[in-house]
PDB file of C-alpha atoms in Angstrom:
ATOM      1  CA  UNK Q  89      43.177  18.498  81.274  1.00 65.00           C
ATOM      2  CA  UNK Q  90      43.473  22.249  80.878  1.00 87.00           C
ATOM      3  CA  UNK Q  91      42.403  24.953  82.647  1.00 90.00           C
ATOM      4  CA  UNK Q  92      42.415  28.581  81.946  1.00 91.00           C
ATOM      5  CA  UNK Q  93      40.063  32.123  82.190  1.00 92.00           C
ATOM      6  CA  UNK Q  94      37.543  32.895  79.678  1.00 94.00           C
ATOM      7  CA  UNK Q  95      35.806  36.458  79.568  1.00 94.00           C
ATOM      8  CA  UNK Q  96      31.886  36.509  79.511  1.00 96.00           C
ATOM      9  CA  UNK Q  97      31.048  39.850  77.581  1.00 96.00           C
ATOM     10  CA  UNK Q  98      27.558  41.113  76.310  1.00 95.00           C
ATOM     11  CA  UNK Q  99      26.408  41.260  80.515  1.00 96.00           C
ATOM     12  CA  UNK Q 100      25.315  44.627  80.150  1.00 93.00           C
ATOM     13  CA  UNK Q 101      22.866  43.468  77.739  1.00 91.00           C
ATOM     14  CA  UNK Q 102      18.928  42.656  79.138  1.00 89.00           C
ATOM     15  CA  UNK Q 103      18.217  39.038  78.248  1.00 88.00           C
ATOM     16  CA  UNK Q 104      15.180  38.437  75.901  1.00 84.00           C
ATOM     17  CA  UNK Q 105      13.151  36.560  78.357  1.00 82.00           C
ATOM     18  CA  UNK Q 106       9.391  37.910  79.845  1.00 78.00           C
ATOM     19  CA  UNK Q 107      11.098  39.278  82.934  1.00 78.00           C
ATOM     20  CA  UNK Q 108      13.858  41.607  80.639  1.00 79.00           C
ATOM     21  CA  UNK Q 109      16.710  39.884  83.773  1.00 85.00           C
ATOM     22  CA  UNK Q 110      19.529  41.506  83.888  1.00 92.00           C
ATOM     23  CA  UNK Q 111      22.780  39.969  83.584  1.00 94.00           C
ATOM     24  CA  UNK Q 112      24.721  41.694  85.467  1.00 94.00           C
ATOM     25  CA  UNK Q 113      23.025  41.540  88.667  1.00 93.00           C
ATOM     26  CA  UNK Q 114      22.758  37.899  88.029  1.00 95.00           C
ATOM     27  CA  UNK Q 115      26.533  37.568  88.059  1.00 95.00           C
ATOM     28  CA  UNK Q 116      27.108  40.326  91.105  1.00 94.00           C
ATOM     29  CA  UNK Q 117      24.659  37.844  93.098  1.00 94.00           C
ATOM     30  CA  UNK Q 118      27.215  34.830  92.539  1.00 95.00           C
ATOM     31  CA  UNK Q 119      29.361  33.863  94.917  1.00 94.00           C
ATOM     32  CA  UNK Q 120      33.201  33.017  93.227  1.00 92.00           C
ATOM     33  CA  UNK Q 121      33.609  29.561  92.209  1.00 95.00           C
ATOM     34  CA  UNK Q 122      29.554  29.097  91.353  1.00 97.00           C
ATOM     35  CA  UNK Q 123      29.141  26.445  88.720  1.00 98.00           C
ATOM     36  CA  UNK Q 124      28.209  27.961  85.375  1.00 98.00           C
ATOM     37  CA  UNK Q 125      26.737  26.742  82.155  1.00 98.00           C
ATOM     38  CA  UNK Q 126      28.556  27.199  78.776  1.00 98.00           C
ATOM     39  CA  UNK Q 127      26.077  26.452  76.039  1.00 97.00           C
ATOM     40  CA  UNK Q 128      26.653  26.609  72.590  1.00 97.00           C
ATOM     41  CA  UNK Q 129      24.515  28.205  70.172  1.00 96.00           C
ATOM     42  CA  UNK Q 130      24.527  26.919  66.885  1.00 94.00           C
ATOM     43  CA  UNK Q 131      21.041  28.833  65.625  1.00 95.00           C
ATOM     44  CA  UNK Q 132      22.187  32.037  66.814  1.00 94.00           C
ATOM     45  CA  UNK Q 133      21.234  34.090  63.876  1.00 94.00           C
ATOM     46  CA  UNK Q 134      24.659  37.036  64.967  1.00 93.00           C
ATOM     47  CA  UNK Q 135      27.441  34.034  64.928  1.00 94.00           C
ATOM     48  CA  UNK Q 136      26.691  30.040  64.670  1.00 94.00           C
ATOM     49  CA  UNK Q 137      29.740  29.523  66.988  1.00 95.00           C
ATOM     50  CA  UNK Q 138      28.041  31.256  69.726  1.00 97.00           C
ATOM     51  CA  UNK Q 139      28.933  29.920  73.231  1.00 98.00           C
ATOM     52  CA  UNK Q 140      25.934  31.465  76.358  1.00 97.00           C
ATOM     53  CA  UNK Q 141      27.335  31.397  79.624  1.00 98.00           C
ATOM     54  CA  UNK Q 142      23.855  30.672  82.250  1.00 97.00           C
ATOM     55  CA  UNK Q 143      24.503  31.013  86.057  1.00 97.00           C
ATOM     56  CA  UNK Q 144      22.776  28.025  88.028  1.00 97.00           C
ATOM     57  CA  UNK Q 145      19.426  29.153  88.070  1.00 94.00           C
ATOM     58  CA  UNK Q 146      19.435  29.344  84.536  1.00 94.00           C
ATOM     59  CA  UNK Q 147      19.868  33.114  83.753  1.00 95.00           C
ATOM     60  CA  UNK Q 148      21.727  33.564  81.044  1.00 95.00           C
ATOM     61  CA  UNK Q 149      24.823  36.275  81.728  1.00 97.00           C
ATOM     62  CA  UNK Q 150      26.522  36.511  78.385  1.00 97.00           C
ATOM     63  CA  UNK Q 151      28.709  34.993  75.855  1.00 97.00           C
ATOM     64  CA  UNK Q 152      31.874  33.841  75.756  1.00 96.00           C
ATOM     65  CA  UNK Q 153      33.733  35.965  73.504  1.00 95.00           C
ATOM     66  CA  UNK Q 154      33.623  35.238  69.652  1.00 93.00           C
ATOM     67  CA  UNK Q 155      37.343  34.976  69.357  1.00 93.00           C
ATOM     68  CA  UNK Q 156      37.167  31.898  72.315  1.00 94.00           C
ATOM     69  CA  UNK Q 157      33.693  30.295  71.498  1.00 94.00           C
ATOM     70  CA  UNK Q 158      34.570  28.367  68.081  1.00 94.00           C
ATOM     71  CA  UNK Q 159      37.654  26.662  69.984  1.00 94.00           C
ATOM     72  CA  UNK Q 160      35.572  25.972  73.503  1.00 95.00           C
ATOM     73  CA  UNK Q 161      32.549  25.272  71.811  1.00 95.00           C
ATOM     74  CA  UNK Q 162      34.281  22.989  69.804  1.00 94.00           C
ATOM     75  CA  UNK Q 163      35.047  20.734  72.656  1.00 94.00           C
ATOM     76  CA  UNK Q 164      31.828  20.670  73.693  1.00 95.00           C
ATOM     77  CA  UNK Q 165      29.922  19.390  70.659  1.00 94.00           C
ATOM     78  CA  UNK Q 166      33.013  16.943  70.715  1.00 94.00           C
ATOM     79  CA  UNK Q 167      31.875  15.332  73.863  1.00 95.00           C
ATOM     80  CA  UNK Q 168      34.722  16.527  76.181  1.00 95.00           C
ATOM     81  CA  UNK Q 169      33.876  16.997  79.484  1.00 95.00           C
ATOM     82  CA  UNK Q 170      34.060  21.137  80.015  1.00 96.00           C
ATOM     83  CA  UNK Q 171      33.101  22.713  83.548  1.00 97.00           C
ATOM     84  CA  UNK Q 172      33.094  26.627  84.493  1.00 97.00           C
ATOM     85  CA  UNK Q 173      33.086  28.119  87.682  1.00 97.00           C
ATOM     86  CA  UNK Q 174      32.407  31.863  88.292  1.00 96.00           C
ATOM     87  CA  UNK Q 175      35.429  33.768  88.911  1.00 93.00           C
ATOM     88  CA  UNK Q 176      34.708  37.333  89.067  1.00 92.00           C
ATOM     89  CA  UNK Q 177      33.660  40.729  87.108  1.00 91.00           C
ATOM     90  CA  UNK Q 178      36.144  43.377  85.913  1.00 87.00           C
ATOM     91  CA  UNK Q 179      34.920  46.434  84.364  1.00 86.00           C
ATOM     92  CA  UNK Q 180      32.579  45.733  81.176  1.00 89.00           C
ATOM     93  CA  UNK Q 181      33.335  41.927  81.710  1.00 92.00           C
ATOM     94  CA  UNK Q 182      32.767  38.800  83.896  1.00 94.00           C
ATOM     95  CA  UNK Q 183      35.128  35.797  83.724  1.00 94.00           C
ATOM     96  CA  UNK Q 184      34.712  32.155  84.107  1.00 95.00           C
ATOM     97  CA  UNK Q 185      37.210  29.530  84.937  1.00 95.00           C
ATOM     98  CA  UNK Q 186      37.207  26.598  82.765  1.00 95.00           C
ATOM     99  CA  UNK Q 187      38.300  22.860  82.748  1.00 95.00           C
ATOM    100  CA  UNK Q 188      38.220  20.730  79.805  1.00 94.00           C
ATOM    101  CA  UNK Q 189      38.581  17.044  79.935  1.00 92.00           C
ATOM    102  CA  UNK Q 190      36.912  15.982  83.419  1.00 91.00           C
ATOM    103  CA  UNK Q 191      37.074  17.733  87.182  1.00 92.00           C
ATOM    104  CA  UNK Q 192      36.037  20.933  88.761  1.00 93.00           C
ATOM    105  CA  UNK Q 193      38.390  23.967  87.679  1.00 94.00           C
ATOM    106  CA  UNK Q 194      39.982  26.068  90.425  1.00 92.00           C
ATOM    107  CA  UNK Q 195      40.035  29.727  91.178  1.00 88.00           C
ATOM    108  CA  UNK Q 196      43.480  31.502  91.043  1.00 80.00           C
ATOM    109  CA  UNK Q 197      45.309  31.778  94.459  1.00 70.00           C
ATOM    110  CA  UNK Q 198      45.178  35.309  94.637  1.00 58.00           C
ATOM    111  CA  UNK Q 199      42.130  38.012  94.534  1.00 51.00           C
ATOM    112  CA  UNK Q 200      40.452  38.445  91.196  1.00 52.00           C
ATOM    113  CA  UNK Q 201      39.011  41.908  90.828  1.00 50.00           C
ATOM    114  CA  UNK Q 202      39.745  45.371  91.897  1.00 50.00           C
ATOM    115  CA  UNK Q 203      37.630  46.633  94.647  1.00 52.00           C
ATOM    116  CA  UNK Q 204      34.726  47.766  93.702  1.00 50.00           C
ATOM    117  CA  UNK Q 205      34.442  50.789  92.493  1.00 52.00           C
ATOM    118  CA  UNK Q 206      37.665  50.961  90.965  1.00 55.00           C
ATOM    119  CA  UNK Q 207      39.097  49.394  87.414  1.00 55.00           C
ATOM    120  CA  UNK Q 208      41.846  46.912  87.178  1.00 50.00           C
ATOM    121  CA  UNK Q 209      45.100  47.829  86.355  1.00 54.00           C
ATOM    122  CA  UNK Q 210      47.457  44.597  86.283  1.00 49.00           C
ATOM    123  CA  UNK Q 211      50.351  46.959  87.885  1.00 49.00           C
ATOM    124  CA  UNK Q 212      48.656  47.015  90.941  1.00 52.00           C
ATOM    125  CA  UNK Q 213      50.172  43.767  91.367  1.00 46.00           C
ATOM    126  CA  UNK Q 214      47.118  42.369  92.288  1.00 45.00           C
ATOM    127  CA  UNK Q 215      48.338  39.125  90.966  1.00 44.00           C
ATOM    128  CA  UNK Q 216      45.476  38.529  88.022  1.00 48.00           C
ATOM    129  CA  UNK Q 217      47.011  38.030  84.483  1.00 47.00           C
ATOM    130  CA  UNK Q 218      44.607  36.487  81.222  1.00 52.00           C
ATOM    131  CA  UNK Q 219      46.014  33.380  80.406  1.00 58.00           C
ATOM    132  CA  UNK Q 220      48.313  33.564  77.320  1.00 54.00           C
ATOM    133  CA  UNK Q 221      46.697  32.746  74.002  1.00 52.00           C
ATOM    134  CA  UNK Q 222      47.939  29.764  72.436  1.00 49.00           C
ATOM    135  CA  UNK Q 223      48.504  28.051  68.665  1.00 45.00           C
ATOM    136  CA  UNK Q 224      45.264  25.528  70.066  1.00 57.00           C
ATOM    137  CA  UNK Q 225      43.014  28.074  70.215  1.00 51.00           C
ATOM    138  CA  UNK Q 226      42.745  28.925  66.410  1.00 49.00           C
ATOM    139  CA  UNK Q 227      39.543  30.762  65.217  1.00 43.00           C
TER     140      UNK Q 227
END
């Protein structure tokens, strides 16, 4: 089983649906550790590796990034087991813990974000790193 944090980018963008719902505010309504949804897209006409990230209603608040979704989505058409939780926004981005290969992933021990307001700045010591990239995740 592995675990690590994914970023969900594009949740400035409106979704296409009747109601225009706004990503954002869908993922600042979350509470950390809400289960998400990572869907891949294989029609999307932009890239056919396309991962969307829905929160549990169903509204979809972004992508994972095109540099991770090829690897994670990957695992998913290969039948793995692959859960998210919600783990927080920074800046332009949201982020989603993932587990692949069975069980619920786990938040980080320490806080995730800056306070609002302000940017994060990983000398703050605030105790959030990205997970190191890896030969596995290949694009």
């Amino acid at each position: 089983m592995k675990e690590f944090t994914l970023a969900i980018v594009g949740i400035d963008y409106p979704n296409a649906d009747r109601a225009r719902t706004n990503r954002r505010s869908e993922l600042l309504l979350l509470k950390e550790g809400a289960p998400l949804a990572l869907v891949p897209e294989p029609k999307n006409p932009h890239d056919c590796w396309a991962v969307a990230v829905f929160s549990p209603s169903g509204v979809q608040v972004g992508y994972v990034t095109a540099e991770r979704s090829q690897w994670i989505g990957g695992k998913i058409r290969e039948g793995l087991e692959v859960n998210a939780i919600y783990q927080g926004i920074v800046g332009k981005a949201g982020y989603t813990r993932v587990r692949v290969g069975g069980g619920a992933p786990t938040l980080p021990p320490v806080a995730f974000a800056a306070p609002i307001g302000e940017e994060h700045d990983p000398a703050d010591g605030d105790g959030f790193w990205p997970d190191e990239d890896g030969p596995e995740w290949g694009t």
